Amino acid sequence: MTNLGYALLGMLADESRTGYDLAQLMKQQVGYFWSAKHSQIYPELARLESEGLVAFEVIEQQDRPHKKLYHITPAGLEILRNWVTTPAESAPVRDELILKAYCIWLAEPEKAIELFKQEELRHRQQLAHYEQLYIWGEENLQREQRSKHSSLFGKYLSLARGIGHEREYAEWCRWVIEQLEKPDFF
Amino acid sequence: MTNLGYALLGMLADESRTGYDLAQLMKQQVGYFWSAKHSQIYPELARLESEGLVAFEVIEQQDRPHKKLYHITPAGLEILRNWVTTPAESAPVRDELILKAYCIWLAEPEKAIELFKQEELRHRQQLAHYEQLYIWGEENLQREQRSKHSSLFGKYLSLARGIGHEREYAEWCRWVIEQLEKPDFF
DNA sequence: CCTAACATGTAATCGGTTACATGATTCT
DNA sequence: AGAATCATGTAACCGATTACATGTTAGG
């Protein structure tokens, strides 16, 4: 099983979806921590189906093309449940901006400041976006949905991580700018 | 040019190194934000050499196999300098633990707590490691090396990012545990 | 004797992106 | 007339990992 497979099972555990729906979700919500293009999703769904972890029914539509609505099977739910609490394997980090930071001693400080100002702005904007989603969610949250067994719970945990991550990243950018603005010897 | 190419140029801008040395560096320092195995490094060095961005001299050694000591060329330094301050392209995030967090509503809370306790510990240990490196660096830092134009400057910026990242990650794990320990309705 | 460190490469495979391919409907 | 959304697929390519391959010396 691949991580993409688990990601798809996770989305289908919440509700039945088409390949197209799954690809859309990966441009929103889920895309903040896992993503894939439709060209990867369709073959992976076919693979999951061949292993009996998902199944689909063809929905015929007038005025729209037909679609395959996938749902998770009991076997799929079982391996997903088993996976969620097993330790995650640590993937190597590859962050282009930190790589640039490592080499920044070669650059003119003014240009470096400009770069980090742009990056800070980018992360502040993403932070504001996440915070807005968080507020909207809080407002519409019913009492019975405030359960560890509601799929909304998972959405909150992941959104909170996004907020913390973007805030921390933006603050590092700011700190880097401060270091670059300091005179060389003091 | 690939990011790996720039990473190698960045390491060679600091000082001349062999492919073996570069692979070792990517298990330490540089590996915290960019990594590659020797099987990827050797062909990439050959490619950089064919494009005139690096060059090497063969060092014959008694009692050790011969080695190729690579150094950056003026052309290599130029494209590296040009790259460092150009905006970084944002790569999609793929974090297995956040994916698990998203699906955690399917798990038994006790098992979920165990998972996040393990993960918190892992990040606290990595944080302690980074902080130790930071302290050692501070201690041995000479006045003339406290310049934006010293390669140590880049090492500090990247190390600071590692510290911030691990601290924030560990704190999120702790917060998740708190959410999981709360009674469902309160 | 076996393992670790030094030292350099190639081949097979895999996960993911980009591009190719098709086709209907709705909105501007 | 053209773009956007819905809807599903395949093919080529690329970056990265794992495994294959070789050979020396030092140390437990």
Short mmCIF file of C-alpha atoms (C1' of nucleotides) in Angstrom, two decimals:
data_model
loop_
_atom_site.label_atom_id
_atom_site.label_comp_id
_atom_site.label_asym_id
_atom_site.label_seq_id
_atom_site.Cartn_x
_atom_site.Cartn_y
_atom_site.Cartn_z
CA MET A 1 0.00 0.00 0.00
CA THR A 2 1.12 3.53 -0.83
CA ASN A 3 0.45 6.72 1.11
CA LEU A 4 -1.66 7.96 -1.78
CA GLY A 5 -3.80 4.84 -1.38
CA TYR A 6 -4.35 5.63 2.30
CA ALA A 7 -5.10 9.26 1.48
CA LEU A 8 -7.83 8.18 -0.95
CA LEU A 9 -9.24 5.63 1.51
CA GLY A 10 -9.28 8.35 4.18
CA MET A 11 -11.30 10.67 1.99
CA LEU A 12 -13.69 7.88 1.01
CA ALA A 13 -14.14 6.83 4.66
CA ASP A 14 -15.81 10.20 5.21
CA GLU A 15 -18.15 9.88 2.21
CA SER A 16 -18.46 8.36 -1.26
CA ARG A 17 -16.77 10.32 -4.01
CA THR A 18 -15.74 10.18 -7.66
CA GLY A 19 -12.15 10.40 -8.88
CA TYR A 20 -12.92 13.93 -9.93
CA ASP A 21 -14.20 14.83 -6.45
CA LEU A 22 -11.06 13.39 -4.88
CA ALA A 23 -8.86 15.41 -7.22
CA GLN A 24 -10.82 18.57 -6.28
CA LEU A 25 -10.43 17.83 -2.55
CA MET A 26 -6.69 17.58 -3.08
CA LYS A 27 -6.66 21.12 -4.40
CA GLN A 28 -8.37 22.26 -1.17
CA GLN A 29 -8.46 20.82 2.36
CA VAL A 30 -6.40 17.69 1.86
CA GLY A 31 -3.97 19.41 -0.48
CA TYR A 32 -2.59 21.34 2.52
CA PHE A 33 -0.81 18.16 3.63
CA TRP A 34 -1.16 15.64 0.79
CA SER A 35 -1.72 16.08 -2.91
CA ALA A 36 -1.95 14.23 -6.20
CA LYS A 37 -3.12 15.02 -9.71
CA HIS A 38 -6.05 13.25 -11.38
CA SER A 39 -3.57 11.37 -13.59
CA GLN A 40 -2.27 9.64 -10.48
CA ILE A 41 -5.64 9.29 -8.72
CA TYR A 42 -7.50 7.38 -11.45
CA PRO A 43 -4.96 4.54 -11.77
CA GLU A 44 -4.64 4.35 -7.97
CA LEU A 45 -8.43 4.03 -7.56
CA ALA A 46 -8.38 1.22 -10.14
CA ARG A 47 -5.64 -0.50 -8.13
CA LEU A 48 -7.56 -0.12 -4.85
CA GLU A 49 -10.64 -1.51 -6.57
CA SER A 50 -8.73 -4.52 -7.90
CA GLU A 51 -7.64 -5.24 -4.32
CA GLY A 52 -11.18 -4.98 -3.01
CA LEU A 53 -10.51 -1.95 -0.79
CA VAL A 54 -12.94 0.28 -2.66
CA ALA A 55 -15.88 -0.36 -5.01
CA PHE A 56 -17.88 1.87 -7.32
CA GLU A 57 -21.25 2.23 -8.95
CA VAL A 58 -21.69 3.98 -12.29
CA ILE A 59 -24.06 6.95 -12.05
CA GLU A 60 -25.68 7.83 -15.36
CA GLN A 61 -26.53 11.51 -15.67
CA GLN A 62 -28.47 13.40 -18.31
CA ASP A 63 -26.61 16.57 -19.48
CA ARG A 64 -23.40 15.51 -17.63
CA PRO A 65 -21.02 12.66 -18.42
CA HIS A 66 -21.54 9.46 -16.45
CA LYS A 67 -19.42 9.03 -13.32
CA LYS A 68 -18.01 6.33 -11.05
CA LEU A 69 -18.98 6.90 -7.44
CA TYR A 70 -16.44 5.13 -5.25
CA HIS A 71 -17.07 3.94 -1.70
CA ILE A 72 -14.80 2.25 0.81
CA THR A 73 -15.36 -1.49 1.47
CA PRO A 74 -15.18 -3.18 4.92
CA ALA A 75 -11.73 -4.53 3.92
CA GLY A 76 -10.62 -1.02 2.97
CA LEU A 77 -11.85 0.44 6.25
CA GLU A 78 -10.00 -2.25 8.16
CA ILE A 79 -6.60 -1.61 6.63
CA LEU A 80 -7.15 2.15 6.92
CA ARG A 81 -8.02 1.84 10.64
CA ASN A 82 -4.94 -0.31 11.13
CA TRP A 83 -2.71 2.23 9.36
CA VAL A 84 -3.83 5.43 11.13
CA THR A 85 -2.21 4.63 14.47
CA THR A 86 0.95 2.88 13.22
CA PRO A 87 4.06 5.11 13.38
CA ALA A 88 4.66 7.32 10.37
CA GLU A 89 7.92 6.83 8.47
CA SER A 90 9.91 10.03 8.40
CA ALA A 91 10.37 11.32 4.86
CA PRO A 92 13.42 13.47 4.11
CA VAL A 93 12.79 17.23 4.07
CA ARG A 94 13.44 19.13 0.84
CA ASP A 95 12.88 22.85 1.27
CA GLU A 96 14.17 25.09 -1.48
CA LEU A 97 14.01 28.29 0.59
CA ILE A 98 16.13 26.84 3.39
CA LEU A 99 18.59 25.71 0.72
CA LYS A 100 18.72 29.31 -0.50
CA ALA A 101 19.14 30.51 3.09
CA TYR A 102 22.11 28.16 3.42
CA CYS A 103 23.71 29.82 0.38
CA ILE A 104 22.63 33.39 1.20
CA TRP A 105 26.14 34.45 2.21
CA LEU A 106 26.88 34.54 -1.54
CA ALA A 107 24.16 37.10 -2.22
CA GLU A 108 23.84 40.86 -1.90
CA PRO A 109 22.00 41.47 1.39
CA GLU A 110 19.44 43.83 -0.20
CA LYS A 111 18.38 41.17 -2.70
CA ALA A 112 18.23 38.59 0.07
CA ILE A 113 15.98 40.88 2.13
CA GLU A 114 13.67 41.27 -0.84
CA LEU A 115 13.43 37.49 -1.26
CA PHE A 116 12.57 36.90 2.38
CA LYS A 117 10.04 39.73 2.42
CA GLN A 118 8.22 38.06 -0.46
CA GLU A 119 8.31 34.72 1.28
CA GLU A 120 7.11 36.18 4.57
CA LEU A 121 4.14 37.73 2.79
CA ARG A 122 3.31 34.43 1.11
CA HIS A 123 3.22 32.58 4.43
CA ARG A 124 1.26 35.36 6.18
CA GLN A 125 -1.36 35.15 3.44
CA GLN A 126 -1.59 31.37 3.73
CA LEU A 127 -1.83 31.78 7.51
CA ALA A 128 -4.72 34.24 7.14
CA HIS A 129 -6.46 31.80 4.80
CA TYR A 130 -6.13 28.90 7.28
CA GLU A 131 -7.29 31.10 10.15
CA GLN A 132 -10.38 32.10 8.18
CA LEU A 133 -11.21 28.44 7.52
CA TYR A 134 -10.71 27.69 11.20
CA ILE A 135 -13.09 30.46 12.26
CA TRP A 136 -15.76 29.39 9.76
CA GLY A 137 -15.48 25.84 11.01
CA GLU A 138 -15.79 26.84 14.66
CA GLU A 139 -18.91 28.87 13.91
CA ASN A 140 -20.76 26.10 12.10
CA LEU A 141 -19.73 23.33 14.45
CA GLN A 142 -22.66 21.56 16.16
CA ARG A 143 -22.34 20.06 19.62
CA GLU A 144 -22.68 16.47 18.38
CA GLN A 145 -19.96 17.10 15.78
CA ARG A 146 -17.48 18.06 18.50
CA SER A 147 -16.57 14.42 18.88
CA LYS A 148 -13.29 12.61 18.34
CA HIS A 149 -15.27 10.26 16.13
CA SER A 150 -16.53 12.92 13.76
CA SER A 151 -14.56 13.42 10.57
CA LEU A 152 -14.57 17.15 11.38
CA PHE A 153 -12.20 16.39 14.25
CA GLY A 154 -9.49 15.29 11.80
CA LYS A 155 -10.04 18.40 9.72
CA TYR A 156 -9.43 20.57 12.78
CA LEU A 157 -6.28 18.82 13.82
CA SER A 158 -4.78 19.18 10.35
CA LEU A 159 -5.90 22.78 9.99
CA ALA A 160 -4.32 23.63 13.35
CA ARG A 161 -1.06 22.19 12.05
CA GLY A 162 -1.26 24.34 8.94
CA ILE A 163 -1.78 27.44 11.07
CA GLY A 164 1.15 26.64 13.36
CA HIS A 165 3.40 25.81 10.44
CA GLU A 166 2.69 28.96 8.44
CA ARG A 167 3.01 31.20 11.49
CA GLU A 168 6.34 29.68 12.41
CA TYR A 169 7.60 29.89 8.84
CA ALA A 170 6.60 33.55 8.51
CA GLU A 171 8.29 34.36 11.82
CA TRP A 172 11.50 32.71 10.67
CA CYS A 173 11.42 34.81 7.49
CA ARG A 174 11.01 37.93 9.62
CA TRP A 175 13.90 36.88 11.84
CA VAL A 176 16.11 36.25 8.79
CA ILE A 177 15.31 39.76 7.51
CA GLU A 178 16.34 41.18 10.89
CA GLN A 179 19.65 39.32 10.71
CA LEU A 180 20.22 40.65 7.20
CA GLU A 181 19.46 44.22 8.26
CA LYS A 182 21.93 44.19 11.14
CA PRO A 183 25.31 45.77 10.39
CA ASP A 184 28.00 43.16 9.80
CA PHE A 185 30.13 43.88 12.89
CA PHE A 186 28.56 45.29 16.03
CA MET B 1 19.26 23.12 -13.62
CA THR B 2 17.80 21.01 -10.83
CA ASN B 3 17.59 21.87 -7.13
CA LEU B 4 20.05 19.07 -6.43
CA GLY B 5 22.48 20.79 -8.79
CA TYR B 6 22.17 24.04 -6.84
CA ALA B 7 22.54 22.18 -3.55
CA LEU B 8 25.82 20.66 -4.75
CA LEU B 9 27.07 24.00 -6.10
CA GLY B 10 26.17 25.57 -2.74
CA MET B 11 28.25 23.05 -0.85
CA LEU B 12 31.16 23.41 -3.28
CA ALA B 13 31.03 27.22 -3.05
CA ASP B 14 32.05 26.84 0.59
CA GLU B 15 34.95 24.50 -0.16
CA SER B 16 36.17 21.80 -2.57
CA ARG B 17 34.79 18.35 -1.90
CA THR B 18 34.54 14.84 -3.36
CA GLY B 19 31.27 13.13 -4.23
CA TYR B 20 31.74 11.06 -1.10
CA ASP B 21 32.15 14.20 1.04
CA LEU B 22 29.00 15.71 -0.46
CA ALA B 23 27.04 12.54 0.30
CA GLN B 24 28.30 12.64 3.90
CA LEU B 25 27.28 16.31 4.26
CA MET B 26 23.80 15.36 3.12
CA LYS B 27 23.49 12.96 6.00
CA GLN B 28 24.35 15.83 8.40
CA GLN B 29 23.94 19.61 8.15
CA VAL B 30 22.52 19.91 4.68
CA GLY B 31 20.37 16.80 5.08
CA TYR B 32 18.16 18.75 7.51
CA PHE B 33 16.68 20.59 4.54
CA TRP B 34 17.93 18.84 1.40
CA SER B 35 19.16 15.33 0.79
CA ALA B 36 20.31 12.91 -1.87
CA LYS B 37 22.01 9.53 -1.97
CA HIS B 38 25.45 8.99 -3.53
CA SER B 39 23.74 7.22 -6.45
CA GLN B 40 22.11 10.50 -7.38
CA ILE B 41 25.07 12.72 -6.50
CA TYR B 42 27.70 11.08 -8.74
CA PRO B 43 25.71 11.37 -11.98
CA GLU B 44 24.68 14.94 -11.07
CA LEU B 45 28.31 15.94 -10.51
CA ALA B 46 29.16 14.49 -13.91
CA ARG B 47 26.36 16.55 -15.44
CA LEU B 48 27.52 19.75 -13.72
CA GLU B 49 31.04 19.03 -14.92
CA SER B 50 29.88 18.53 -18.50
CA GLU B 51 28.22 21.95 -18.31
CA GLY B 52 31.36 23.59 -16.96
CA LEU B 53 29.84 24.57 -13.60
CA VAL B 54 32.25 22.42 -11.62
CA ALA B 55 35.65 20.85 -12.34
CA PHE B 56 37.74 18.23 -10.58
CA GLU B 57 41.27 17.07 -10.06
CA VAL B 58 42.10 13.44 -9.37
CA ILE B 59 43.91 12.99 -6.06
CA GLU B 60 46.03 9.84 -5.94
CA GLN B 61 46.39 8.44 -2.47
CA GLN B 62 48.50 5.61 -1.15
CA ASP B 63 46.53 3.26 1.14
CA ARG B 64 43.19 4.85 0.06
CA PRO B 65 41.40 4.72 -3.29
CA HIS B 66 41.98 7.70 -5.56
CA LYS B 67 39.38 10.46 -5.43
CA LYS B 68 37.96 13.28 -7.52
CA LEU B 69 38.11 16.60 -5.71
CA TYR B 70 35.46 18.87 -7.19
CA HIS B 71 35.52 22.65 -7.09
CA ILE B 72 33.07 25.25 -8.36
CA THR B 73 34.03 27.20 -11.53
CA PRO B 74 33.40 30.93 -12.07
CA ALA B 75 30.45 29.98 -14.33
CA GLY B 76 29.06 27.76 -11.57
CA LEU B 77 29.40 30.51 -8.98
CA GLU B 78 27.62 32.91 -11.26
CA ILE B 79 24.52 30.80 -11.81
CA LEU B 80 24.46 29.90 -8.10
CA ARG B 81 24.59 33.59 -7.11
CA ASN B 82 21.84 34.33 -9.56
CA TRP B 83 19.65 31.51 -8.19
CA VAL B 84 19.93 32.27 -4.45
CA THR B 85 17.80 35.41 -4.52
CA THR B 86 15.25 34.37 -7.14
CA PRO B 87 11.89 33.35 -5.64
CA ALA B 88 11.58 29.70 -4.61
CA GLU B 89 8.86 27.64 -6.29
CA SER B 90 6.48 26.23 -3.72
CA ALA B 91 6.56 22.43 -3.69
CA PRO B 92 3.43 20.59 -2.51
CA VAL B 93 3.51 19.42 1.11
CA ARG B 94 3.27 15.68 1.80
CA ASP B 95 3.21 14.91 5.50
CA GLU B 96 2.18 11.41 6.50
CA LEU B 97 1.46 12.29 10.13
CA ILE B 98 -0.96 15.09 9.21
CA LEU B 99 -2.65 12.61 6.86
CA LYS B 100 -3.02 10.26 9.83
CA ALA B 101 -4.33 13.15 11.95
CA TYR B 102 -6.94 13.83 9.26
CA CYS B 103 -8.13 10.21 9.57
CA ILE B 104 -7.74 9.96 13.35
CA TRP B 105 -11.51 10.03 13.95
CA LEU B 106 -11.48 6.39 12.75
CA ALA B 107 -9.06 5.29 15.49
CA GLU B 108 -9.38 4.39 19.14
CA PRO B 109 -8.32 7.51 21.08
CA GLU B 110 -5.86 5.60 23.30
CA LYS B 111 -3.94 4.31 20.28
CA ALA B 112 -4.00 7.77 18.74
CA ILE B 113 -2.57 9.26 21.94
CA GLU B 114 0.23 6.69 21.87
CA LEU B 115 1.08 7.60 18.27
CA PHE B 116 1.27 11.31 18.99
CA LYS B 117 3.31 10.78 22.15
CA GLN B 118 5.90 8.90 20.08
CA GLU B 119 5.92 11.62 17.47
CA GLU B 120 6.23 14.36 20.06
CA LEU B 121 9.24 12.62 21.56
CA ARG B 122 10.85 12.26 18.14
CA HIS B 123 10.54 15.97 17.43
CA ARG B 124 11.68 16.97 20.95
CA GLN B 125 14.81 14.87 20.44
CA GLN B 126 15.51 16.40 17.05
CA LEU B 127 14.95 19.83 18.61
CA ALA B 128 17.46 19.09 21.38
CA HIS B 129 19.97 17.95 18.73
CA TYR B 130 19.56 21.17 16.72
CA GLU B 131 19.82 23.30 19.87
CA GLN B 132 23.05 21.57 20.82
CA LEU B 133 24.52 22.27 17.38
CA TYR B 134 23.40 25.89 17.69
CA ILE B 135 25.11 26.31 21.07
CA TRP B 136 28.34 24.70 19.85
CA GLY B 137 28.32 27.00 16.88
CA GLU B 138 27.77 30.12 18.95
CA GLU B 139 30.64 29.19 21.24
CA ASN B 140 33.19 28.70 18.48
CA LEU B 141 32.12 31.66 16.42
CA GLN B 142 34.85 34.25 15.86
CA ARG B 143 34.06 37.91 15.45
CA GLU B 144 35.16 38.01 11.81
CA GLN B 145 32.98 34.98 11.05
CA ARG B 146 29.87 36.85 12.26
CA SER B 147 29.45 38.28 8.81
CA LYS B 148 26.62 37.91 6.31
CA HIS B 149 29.33 36.94 3.84
CA SER B 150 30.66 34.02 5.85
CA SER B 151 29.29 30.59 4.97
CA LEU B 152 28.60 30.11 8.70
CA PHE B 153 25.87 32.71 8.36
CA GLY B 154 23.86 30.41 6.07
CA LYS B 155 24.38 27.50 8.46
CA TYR B 156 22.87 29.56 11.28
CA LEU B 157 19.85 30.66 9.33
CA SER B 158 19.04 27.09 8.32
CA LEU B 159 19.69 25.72 11.79
CA ALA B 160 17.37 28.33 13.28
CA ARG B 161 14.66 27.15 10.91
CA GLY B 162 15.17 23.55 12.02
CA ILE B 163 14.80 24.59 15.65
CA GLY B 164 11.62 26.57 15.01
CA HIS B 165 10.15 23.80 12.91
CA GLU B 166 10.78 21.00 15.40
CA ARG B 167 9.53 23.05 18.33
CA GLU B 168 6.33 23.95 16.53
CA TYR B 169 5.81 20.36 15.40
CA ALA B 170 6.31 18.98 18.91
CA GLU B 171 3.90 21.54 20.32
CA TRP B 172 1.25 20.58 17.81
CA CYS B 173 1.66 16.92 18.82
CA ARG B 174 1.18 17.94 22.45
CA TRP B 175 -1.93 19.95 21.57
CA VAL B 176 -3.35 16.99 19.62
CA ILE B 177 -2.81 14.75 22.66
CA GLU B 178 -4.70 17.30 24.81
CA GLN B 179 -7.61 17.26 22.37
CA LEU B 180 -7.65 13.46 22.41
CA GLU B 181 -7.63 13.38 26.23
CA LYS B 182 -10.60 15.72 26.59
CA PRO B 183 -13.94 13.99 27.18
CA ASP B 184 -16.08 13.92 24.03
CA PHE B 185 -18.86 16.24 25.26
CA PHE B 186 -18.16 18.88 27.84
"C1'" DC C 1 37.26 -13.02 10.37
"C1'" DC C 2 34.10 -9.48 9.91
"C1'" DT C 3 32.61 -4.86 9.96
"C1'" DA C 4 33.20 0.10 9.13
"C1'" DA C 5 35.06 3.79 6.51
"C1'" DC C 6 36.81 5.36 2.15
"C1'" DA C 7 35.68 5.82 -2.68
"C1'" DT C 8 32.98 5.59 -7.21
"C1'" DG C 9 29.92 4.12 -10.15
"C1'" DT C 10 25.36 1.64 -12.77
"C1'" DA C 11 20.57 -0.47 -13.15
"C1'" DA C 12 15.92 -1.24 -11.90
"C1'" DT C 13 12.08 0.57 -9.96
"C1'" DC C 14 8.77 3.85 -8.07
"C1'" DG C 15 6.12 8.01 -7.05
"C1'" DG C 16 4.72 12.10 -9.14
"C1'" DT C 17 4.27 15.77 -12.91
"C1'" DT C 18 3.35 17.25 -17.52
"C1'" DA C 19 1.36 16.53 -21.60
"C1'" DC C 20 -1.80 14.09 -24.60
"C1'" DA C 21 -6.64 12.72 -25.55
"C1'" DT C 22 -11.82 13.05 -25.67
"C1'" DG C 23 -16.37 14.99 -25.12
"C1'" DA C 24 -20.69 17.31 -23.23
"C1'" DT C 25 -22.76 21.47 -21.09
"C1'" DT C 26 -23.02 26.09 -19.21
"C1'" DC C 27 -21.68 30.71 -18.78
"C1'" DT C 28 -19.64 35.02 -20.65
"C1'" DA D 1 -16.96 32.06 -30.41
"C1'" DG D 2 -14.37 30.78 -26.45
"C1'" DA D 3 -13.52 29.58 -21.69
"C1'" DA D 4 -14.83 26.98 -17.52
"C1'" DT D 5 -16.71 22.98 -15.25
"C1'" DC D 6 -17.66 18.21 -15.23
"C1'" DA D 7 -15.68 13.66 -16.11
"C1'" DT D 8 -12.20 9.89 -17.15
"C1'" DG D 9 -8.47 8.08 -18.79
"C1'" DT D 10 -3.15 7.10 -21.01
"C1'" DA D 11 1.86 8.07 -22.12
"C1'" DA D 12 6.24 10.18 -21.58
"C1'" DC D 13 9.31 11.89 -18.58
"C1'" DC D 14 11.87 13.06 -14.32
"C1'" DG D 15 13.60 13.00 -9.60
"C1'" DA D 16 14.71 9.91 -6.06
"C1'" DT D 17 15.30 5.34 -3.72
"C1'" DT D 18 16.92 0.65 -3.57
"C1'" DA D 19 19.76 -2.67 -5.06
"C1'" DC D 20 23.72 -4.20 -7.65
"C1'" DA D 21 28.77 -3.91 -8.28
"C1'" DT D 22 33.86 -3.39 -7.01
"C1'" DG D 23 38.04 -2.78 -4.29
"C1'" DT D 24 41.28 -1.19 -0.29
"C1'" DT D 25 42.62 -0.44 4.47
"C1'" DA D 26 42.00 -0.09 9.49
"C1'" DG D 27 40.19 -1.75 13.71
"C1'" DG D 28 37.62 -4.82 16.92
#
